[in-house]
C-alpha cells in the first residue's frame, strides 16, 4: 500500500519552487536591502561620484530680459496674422443728415405662470388634464374648458398642455412635470 503525503508538504514544496524561480528571474542590478550605517562611518561621495547636478549660480546675477507686458504669446507658433483693414466709412446721404435708424419695439415679456401640468387621464374617449397651482390646488379640465377662472385649456398632449390666459391671445405650452 502506498502512503499519501500530507497536503501541506506539497504546497510548501510548490511555494519553494516558485520563490526560487522568482529569484532566478530577478535582474542582477536591483540593489539589495540597505545595511545600517553608524554616524561616524558615513562617507561623502567625491565630486565624480555625486549624483546631483552642478548648478551655475552665476546665471542668477544676470537674468534674461523680461518680455514686455502682453507681448509674450504661449501659443505663437506661426507668423502673426496681418493687420485688419479698417472698414470704409458709411456713405453720406444726399439730404445732408443721417436717417434715423428704424427700431422695432420688443414685445413685453409674458409674466411667469404659477401653474404646472402634472398629468392627464382619458375617460370614455375624453382627455382630462390635471394642473397644480403654486398653492397646491389641483385643477382639472378638458380641452376648451376654463380652469381656475384664469386659464383656458387649448390642447392636451401626451407630454405637454397648451393653455391660454383669459384676456390674452398668447398660447403657452407647459411641459409635463413630475414634482
PDB file of C-alpha atoms in Angstrom, residues 60-136:
ATOM      1  CA  UNK A  60      21.142  84.229 -11.330  1.00  0.00           C
ATOM      2  CA  UNK A  61      23.062  87.506 -11.255  1.00  0.00           C
ATOM      3  CA  UNK A  62      22.250  88.164 -14.940  1.00  0.00           C
ATOM      4  CA  UNK A  63      18.614  87.143 -15.555  1.00  0.00           C
ATOM      5  CA  UNK A  64      17.290  87.266 -19.113  1.00  0.00           C
ATOM      6  CA  UNK A  65      15.337  90.407 -20.044  1.00  0.00           C
ATOM      7  CA  UNK A  66      11.639  90.115 -19.256  1.00  0.00           C
ATOM      8  CA  UNK A  67       9.227  90.415 -22.192  1.00  0.00           C
ATOM      9  CA  UNK A  68       7.041  93.487 -22.348  1.00  0.00           C
ATOM     10  CA  UNK A  69       3.553  93.418 -20.960  1.00  0.00           C
ATOM     11  CA  UNK A  70       1.278  91.470 -23.298  1.00  0.00           C
ATOM     12  CA  UNK A  71       3.978  90.647 -25.835  1.00  0.00           C
ATOM     13  CA  UNK A  72       4.574  87.034 -24.869  1.00  0.00           C
ATOM     14  CA  UNK A  73       2.259  84.533 -26.533  1.00  0.00           C
ATOM     15  CA  UNK A  74       2.481  80.920 -25.380  1.00  0.00           C
ATOM     16  CA  UNK A  75       0.638  79.684 -28.451  1.00  0.00           C
ATOM     17  CA  UNK A  76       2.533  81.665 -31.058  1.00  0.00           C
ATOM     18  CA  UNK A  77       3.892  79.051 -33.474  1.00  0.00           C
ATOM     19  CA  UNK A  78       3.346  80.839 -36.777  1.00  0.00           C
ATOM     20  CA  UNK A  79       3.698  84.255 -38.323  1.00  0.00           C
ATOM     21  CA  UNK A  80       1.392  86.887 -36.835  1.00  0.00           C
ATOM     22  CA  UNK A  81      -1.834  87.484 -38.759  1.00  0.00           C
ATOM     23  CA  UNK A  82      -1.943  90.555 -40.975  1.00  0.00           C
ATOM     24  CA  UNK A  83      -3.481  93.663 -39.505  1.00  0.00           C
ATOM     25  CA  UNK A  84      -7.148  94.016 -40.485  1.00  0.00           C
ATOM     26  CA  UNK A  85      -8.122  96.671 -42.971  1.00  0.00           C
ATOM     27  CA  UNK A  86     -10.430  99.260 -41.378  1.00  0.00           C
ATOM     28  CA  UNK A  87     -13.956  99.285 -42.855  1.00  0.00           C
ATOM     29  CA  UNK A  88     -14.778 102.127 -45.208  1.00  0.00           C
ATOM     30  CA  UNK A  89     -16.829 104.987 -43.754  1.00  0.00           C
ATOM     31  CA  UNK A  90     -20.586 104.785 -44.382  1.00  0.00           C
ATOM     32  CA  UNK A  91     -21.799 106.757 -47.386  1.00  0.00           C
ATOM     33  CA  UNK A  92     -23.316 110.075 -46.519  1.00  0.00           C
ATOM     34  CA  UNK A  93     -26.873 110.722 -47.624  1.00  0.00           C
ATOM     35  CA  UNK A  94     -27.732 113.389 -50.214  1.00  0.00           C
ATOM     36  CA  UNK A  95     -30.042 115.140 -47.746  1.00  0.00           C
ATOM     37  CA  UNK A  96     -27.106 116.027 -45.515  1.00  0.00           C
ATOM     38  CA  UNK A  97     -28.477 114.424 -42.373  1.00  0.00           C
ATOM     39  CA  UNK A  98     -28.241 110.861 -41.184  1.00  0.00           C
ATOM     40  CA  UNK A  99     -31.521 108.991 -41.476  1.00  0.00           C
ATOM     41  CA  UNK A 100     -32.943 107.883 -38.162  1.00  0.00           C
ATOM     42  CA  UNK A 101     -32.434 104.158 -37.595  1.00  0.00           C
ATOM     43  CA  UNK A 102     -35.574 102.099 -37.614  1.00  0.00           C
ATOM     44  CA  UNK A 103     -36.107 100.414 -34.261  1.00  0.00           C
ATOM     45  CA  UNK A 104     -38.640  97.711 -33.716  1.00  0.00           C
ATOM     46  CA  UNK A 105     -40.062  97.740 -30.199  1.00  0.00           C
ATOM     47  CA  UNK A 106     -39.580  94.477 -28.375  1.00  0.00           C
ATOM     48  CA  UNK A 107     -42.722  92.872 -27.039  1.00  0.00           C
ATOM     49  CA  UNK A 108     -43.183  92.910 -23.308  1.00  0.00           C
ATOM     50  CA  UNK A 109     -42.277  89.580 -21.744  1.00  0.00           C
ATOM     51  CA  UNK A 110     -45.127  87.434 -20.556  1.00  0.00           C
ATOM     52  CA  UNK A 111     -45.482  87.065 -16.794  1.00  0.00           C
ATOM     53  CA  UNK A 112     -44.390  83.706 -15.389  1.00  0.00           C
ATOM     54  CA  UNK A 113     -47.042  81.060 -14.980  1.00  0.00           C
ATOM     55  CA  UNK A 114     -47.794  79.890 -11.488  1.00  0.00           C
ATOM     56  CA  UNK A 115     -49.283  76.633 -12.716  1.00  0.00           C
ATOM     57  CA  UNK A 116     -47.776  73.208 -13.506  1.00  0.00           C
ATOM     58  CA  UNK A 117     -49.028  70.374 -15.697  1.00  0.00           C
ATOM     59  CA  UNK A 118     -48.935  67.174 -13.637  1.00  0.00           C
ATOM     60  CA  UNK A 119     -50.703  64.711 -15.938  1.00  0.00           C
ATOM     61  CA  UNK A 120     -53.726  63.703 -17.963  1.00  0.00           C
ATOM     62  CA  UNK A 121     -56.347  60.972 -17.738  1.00  0.00           C
ATOM     63  CA  UNK A 122     -58.516  59.654 -20.540  1.00  0.00           C
ATOM     64  CA  UNK A 123     -62.051  58.630 -19.609  1.00  0.00           C
ATOM     65  CA  UNK A 124     -64.525  57.361 -22.195  1.00  0.00           C
ATOM     66  CA  UNK A 125     -62.549  58.929 -25.024  1.00  0.00           C
ATOM     67  CA  UNK A 126     -62.231  62.372 -23.390  1.00  0.00           C
ATOM     68  CA  UNK A 127     -58.891  63.586 -22.031  1.00  0.00           C
ATOM     69  CA  UNK A 128     -58.902  65.380 -18.693  1.00  0.00           C
ATOM     70  CA  UNK A 129     -55.815  67.427 -17.775  1.00  0.00           C
ATOM     71  CA  UNK A 130     -54.624  67.872 -14.204  1.00  0.00           C
ATOM     72  CA  UNK A 131     -52.882  71.118 -13.249  1.00  0.00           C
ATOM     73  CA  UNK A 132     -51.436  72.243  -9.911  1.00  0.00           C
ATOM     74  CA  UNK A 133     -51.164  75.826  -8.720  1.00  0.00           C
ATOM     75  CA  UNK A 134     -48.307  77.140  -6.595  1.00  0.00           C
ATOM     76  CA  UNK A 135     -50.593  76.914  -3.546  1.00  0.00           C
ATOM     77  CA  UNK A 136     -51.027  73.160  -4.103  1.00  0.00           C
TER      78      UNK A 136
END
